[in-house]
Short mmCIF file of C-alpha atoms and ligand atoms in Angstrom, two decimals:
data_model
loop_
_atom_site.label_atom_id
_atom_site.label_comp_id
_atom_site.label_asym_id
_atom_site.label_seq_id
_atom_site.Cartn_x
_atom_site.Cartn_y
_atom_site.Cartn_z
CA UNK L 1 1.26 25.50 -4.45
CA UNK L 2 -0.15 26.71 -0.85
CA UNK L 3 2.97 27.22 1.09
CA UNK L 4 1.47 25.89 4.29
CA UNK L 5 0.16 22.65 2.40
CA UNK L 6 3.43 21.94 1.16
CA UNK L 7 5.13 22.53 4.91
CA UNK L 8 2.06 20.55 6.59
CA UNK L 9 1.98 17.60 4.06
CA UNK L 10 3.78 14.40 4.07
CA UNK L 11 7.23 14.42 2.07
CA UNK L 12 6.83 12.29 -1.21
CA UNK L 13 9.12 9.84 -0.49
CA UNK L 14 7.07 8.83 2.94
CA UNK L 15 3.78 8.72 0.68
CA UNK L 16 5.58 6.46 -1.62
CA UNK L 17 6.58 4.40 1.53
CA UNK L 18 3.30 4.13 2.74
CA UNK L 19 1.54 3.24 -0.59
CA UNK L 20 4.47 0.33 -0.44
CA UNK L 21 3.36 -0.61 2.44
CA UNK L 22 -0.38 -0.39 2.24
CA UNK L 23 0.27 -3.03 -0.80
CA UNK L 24 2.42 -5.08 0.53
CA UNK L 25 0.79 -6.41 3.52
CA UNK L 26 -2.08 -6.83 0.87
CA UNK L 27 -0.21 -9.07 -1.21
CA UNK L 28 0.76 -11.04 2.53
CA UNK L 29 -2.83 -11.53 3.13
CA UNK L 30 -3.19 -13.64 -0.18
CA UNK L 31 -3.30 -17.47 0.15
CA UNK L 32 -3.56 -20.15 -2.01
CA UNK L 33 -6.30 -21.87 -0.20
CA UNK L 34 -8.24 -18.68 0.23
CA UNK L 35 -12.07 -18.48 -1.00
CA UNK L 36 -11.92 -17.04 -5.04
CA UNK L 37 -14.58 -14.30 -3.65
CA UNK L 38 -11.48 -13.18 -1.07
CA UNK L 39 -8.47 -13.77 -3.49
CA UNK L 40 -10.40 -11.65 -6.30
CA UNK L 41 -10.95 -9.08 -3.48
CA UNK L 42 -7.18 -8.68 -2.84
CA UNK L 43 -5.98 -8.63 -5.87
CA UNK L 44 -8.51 -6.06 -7.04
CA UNK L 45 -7.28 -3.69 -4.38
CA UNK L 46 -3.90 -4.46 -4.92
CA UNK L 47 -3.95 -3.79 -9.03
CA UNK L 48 -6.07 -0.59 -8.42
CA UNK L 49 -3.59 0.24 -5.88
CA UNK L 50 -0.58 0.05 -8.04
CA UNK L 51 -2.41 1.60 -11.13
CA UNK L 52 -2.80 4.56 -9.41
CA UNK L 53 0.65 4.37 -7.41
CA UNK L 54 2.59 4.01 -10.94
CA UNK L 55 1.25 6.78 -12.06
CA UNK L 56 1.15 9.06 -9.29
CA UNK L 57 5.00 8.51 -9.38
CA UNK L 58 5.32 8.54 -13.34
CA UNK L 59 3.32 12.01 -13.58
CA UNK L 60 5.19 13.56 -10.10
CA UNK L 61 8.17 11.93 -8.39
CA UNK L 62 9.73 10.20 -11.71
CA UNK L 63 10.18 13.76 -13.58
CA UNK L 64 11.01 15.23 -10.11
CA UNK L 65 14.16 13.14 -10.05
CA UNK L 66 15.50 13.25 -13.78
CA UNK L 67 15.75 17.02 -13.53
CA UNK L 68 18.67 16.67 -10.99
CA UNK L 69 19.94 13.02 -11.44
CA UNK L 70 19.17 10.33 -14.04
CA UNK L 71 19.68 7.49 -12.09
CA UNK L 72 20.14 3.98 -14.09
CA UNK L 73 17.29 2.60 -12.00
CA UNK L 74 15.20 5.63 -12.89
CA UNK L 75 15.47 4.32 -17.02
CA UNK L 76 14.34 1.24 -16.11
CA UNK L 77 11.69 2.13 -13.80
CA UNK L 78 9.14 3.08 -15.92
CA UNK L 79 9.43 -0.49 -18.18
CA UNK L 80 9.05 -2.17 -15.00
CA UNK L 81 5.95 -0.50 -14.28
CA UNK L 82 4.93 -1.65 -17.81
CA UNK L 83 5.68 -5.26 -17.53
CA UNK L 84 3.33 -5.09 -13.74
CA UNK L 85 0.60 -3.37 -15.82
CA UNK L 86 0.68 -6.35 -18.37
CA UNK L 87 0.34 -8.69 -15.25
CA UNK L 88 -2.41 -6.52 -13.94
CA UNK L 89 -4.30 -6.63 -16.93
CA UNK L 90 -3.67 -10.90 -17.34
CA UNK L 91 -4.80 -11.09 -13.92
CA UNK L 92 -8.17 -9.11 -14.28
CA UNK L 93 -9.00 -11.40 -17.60
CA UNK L 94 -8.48 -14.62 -15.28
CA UNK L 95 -11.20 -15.92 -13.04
CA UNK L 96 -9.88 -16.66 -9.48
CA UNK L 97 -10.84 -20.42 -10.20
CA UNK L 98 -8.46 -20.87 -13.27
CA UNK L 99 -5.43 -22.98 -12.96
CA UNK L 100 -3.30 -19.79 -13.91
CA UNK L 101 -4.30 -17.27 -11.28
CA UNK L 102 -2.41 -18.02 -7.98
CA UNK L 103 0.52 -18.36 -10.59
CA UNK L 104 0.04 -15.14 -12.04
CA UNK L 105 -0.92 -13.55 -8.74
CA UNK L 106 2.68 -14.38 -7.24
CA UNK L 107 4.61 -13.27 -10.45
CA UNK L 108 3.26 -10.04 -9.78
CA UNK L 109 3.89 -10.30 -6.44
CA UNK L 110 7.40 -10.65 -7.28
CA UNK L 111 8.15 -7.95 -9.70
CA UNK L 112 6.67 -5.47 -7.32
CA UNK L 113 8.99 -6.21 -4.31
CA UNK L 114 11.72 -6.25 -6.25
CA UNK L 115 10.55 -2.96 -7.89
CA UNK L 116 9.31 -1.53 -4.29
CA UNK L 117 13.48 -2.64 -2.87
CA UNK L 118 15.23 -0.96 -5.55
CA UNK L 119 13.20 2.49 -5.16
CA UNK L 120 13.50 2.45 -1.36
CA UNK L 121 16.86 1.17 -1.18
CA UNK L 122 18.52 3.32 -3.73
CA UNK L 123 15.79 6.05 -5.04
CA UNK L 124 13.77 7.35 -2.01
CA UNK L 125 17.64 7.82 0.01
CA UNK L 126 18.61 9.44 -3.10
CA UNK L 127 15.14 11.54 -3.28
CA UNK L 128 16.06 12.86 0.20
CA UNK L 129 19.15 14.01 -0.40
CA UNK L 130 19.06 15.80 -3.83
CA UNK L 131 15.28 17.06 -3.56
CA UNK L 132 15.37 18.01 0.23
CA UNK L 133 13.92 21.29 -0.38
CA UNK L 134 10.98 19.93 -2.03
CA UNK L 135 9.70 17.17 -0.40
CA UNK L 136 6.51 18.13 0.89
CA UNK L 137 5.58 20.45 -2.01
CA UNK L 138 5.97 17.10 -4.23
CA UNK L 139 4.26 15.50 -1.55
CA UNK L 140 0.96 18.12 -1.80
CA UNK L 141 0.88 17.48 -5.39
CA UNK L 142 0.88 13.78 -4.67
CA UNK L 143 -1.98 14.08 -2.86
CA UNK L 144 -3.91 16.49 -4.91
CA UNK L 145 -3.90 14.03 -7.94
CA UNK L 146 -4.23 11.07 -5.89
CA UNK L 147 -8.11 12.33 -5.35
CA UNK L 148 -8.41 13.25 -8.41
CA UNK L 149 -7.46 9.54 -10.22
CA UNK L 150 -9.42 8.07 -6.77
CA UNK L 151 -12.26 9.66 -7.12
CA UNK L 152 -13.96 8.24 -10.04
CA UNK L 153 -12.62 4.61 -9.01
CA UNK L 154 -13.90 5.17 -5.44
CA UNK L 155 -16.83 2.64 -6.08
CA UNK L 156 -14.63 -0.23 -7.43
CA UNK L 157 -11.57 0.38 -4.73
CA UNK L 158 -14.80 0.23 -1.64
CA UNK L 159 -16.14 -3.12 -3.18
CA UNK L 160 -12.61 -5.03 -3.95
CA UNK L 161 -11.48 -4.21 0.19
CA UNK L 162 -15.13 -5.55 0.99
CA UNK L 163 -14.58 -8.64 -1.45
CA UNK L 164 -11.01 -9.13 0.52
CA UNK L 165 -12.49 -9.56 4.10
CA UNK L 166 -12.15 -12.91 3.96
CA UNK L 167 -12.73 -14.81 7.69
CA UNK L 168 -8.98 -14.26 8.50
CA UNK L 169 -9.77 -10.61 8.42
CA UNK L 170 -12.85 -11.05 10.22
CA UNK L 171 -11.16 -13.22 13.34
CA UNK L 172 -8.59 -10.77 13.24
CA UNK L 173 -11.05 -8.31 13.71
CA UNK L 174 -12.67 -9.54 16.40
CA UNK L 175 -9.70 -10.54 18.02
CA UNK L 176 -8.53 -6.97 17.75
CA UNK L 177 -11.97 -5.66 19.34
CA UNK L 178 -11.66 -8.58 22.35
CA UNK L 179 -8.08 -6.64 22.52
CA UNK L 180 -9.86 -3.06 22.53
CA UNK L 181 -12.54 -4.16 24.65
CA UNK L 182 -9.76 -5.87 27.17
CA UNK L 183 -8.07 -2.49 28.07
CA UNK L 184 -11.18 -0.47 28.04
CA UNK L 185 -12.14 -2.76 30.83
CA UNK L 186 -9.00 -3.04 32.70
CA UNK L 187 -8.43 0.61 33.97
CA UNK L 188 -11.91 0.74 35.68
CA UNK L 189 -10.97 -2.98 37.94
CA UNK L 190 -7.62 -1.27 38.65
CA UNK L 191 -9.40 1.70 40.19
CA UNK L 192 -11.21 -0.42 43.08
CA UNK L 193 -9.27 -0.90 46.29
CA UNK L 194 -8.70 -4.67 45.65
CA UNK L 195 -6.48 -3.83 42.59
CA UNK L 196 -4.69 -1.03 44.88
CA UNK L 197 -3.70 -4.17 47.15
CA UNK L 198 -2.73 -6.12 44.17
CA UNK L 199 -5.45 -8.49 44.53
CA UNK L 200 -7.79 -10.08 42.34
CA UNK L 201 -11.43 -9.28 42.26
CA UNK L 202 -13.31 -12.51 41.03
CA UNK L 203 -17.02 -12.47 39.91
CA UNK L 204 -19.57 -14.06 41.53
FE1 FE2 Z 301 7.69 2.61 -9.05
FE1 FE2 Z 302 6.79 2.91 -5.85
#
């Protein structure tokens, strides 16, 4: 591994954090009374998402760890990535419509934050402590085979975060371009003499 990669990547264990985090405000977004188009949009990105995250850690930051401290979390981390793949794989064969899915949907929803507390909670301190040294090597390799599972899936991952804009994400949005659009704006009233005074300049 390039030695400057490894000192100018992230560490693992914030990669891991921000995959957490990248799927869990997915899973917040997801509402019963959403539209099936935007509930089968989020949780398309969220099972490619954790796919890809299991494995990345299975292949990487699993072995990583058992060569310097088998943890009892780390024996049963790998069955609990099993038992969210079998939820995965019941949720793809439902259809957003079926009595079943919202059900499902949550289930999953709650293995993974159990599964996401227990690794940052107990593994990723651990992580930091015994594999210090390593951290951004581990995380360069991350990132290497991150692109290449990605890659091929890049066409499905683009249309499931299209199918997910439902109009929440659209109002928020716009609301966050109003926002952008608000302090753009304000610098250039501040610079007239009126604003120097501290009074207000109203359009006419
Ligand atoms: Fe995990
Ligand atoms: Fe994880």
């Amino acid at each position: 591994m390039n030695p400057l990669l490894s000192r100018l990547s992230p560490s693992i264990t914030n990669m891991i954090r921000m995959d957490h985090t990248h799927v869990l405000t997915t899973f917040h977004q997801y509402q019963a009374d959403d539209s099936a188009r935007t509930k089968k949009g989020l949780a398309d990105t969220i099972c490619v998402a954790l796919e890809i995250h299991a494995q990345l850690e299975e292949e990487i930051f699993y072995p990583a760890m058992r060569a310097i401290a088998d943890t009892e979390f780390l024996q049963k981390s790998v069955p609990e990535h099993d038992q969210m793949r079998r939820l995965v794989t019941q949720l793809r064969n439902l259809e957003p419509g079926h009595a079943s899915y919202d059900e499902t949907f949550f289930e999953l929803m709650n293995n993974v934050m159990h599964h996401v507390a227990d690794e940052e909670t107990l593994l990723l301190p651990t992580a930091e402590r015994v594999l210090a040294d390593r951290l951004g090597e581990l995380g360069a390799e991350m990132t290497k085979r991150r692109l290449q599972l990605a890659a091929p899936r890049s066409g499905e991952i683009a249309g499931s975060m299209v199918r997910s804009m439902g109009p929440r994400s659209l109002m928020l949005g716009a609301g966050a371009l109003l926002a952008c659009s608000y302090l753009v704006g304000r610098p250039r009233a501040s610079r007239g003499p009126a604003a120097e005074r501290g009074t207000h300049v109203v359009a006419r």
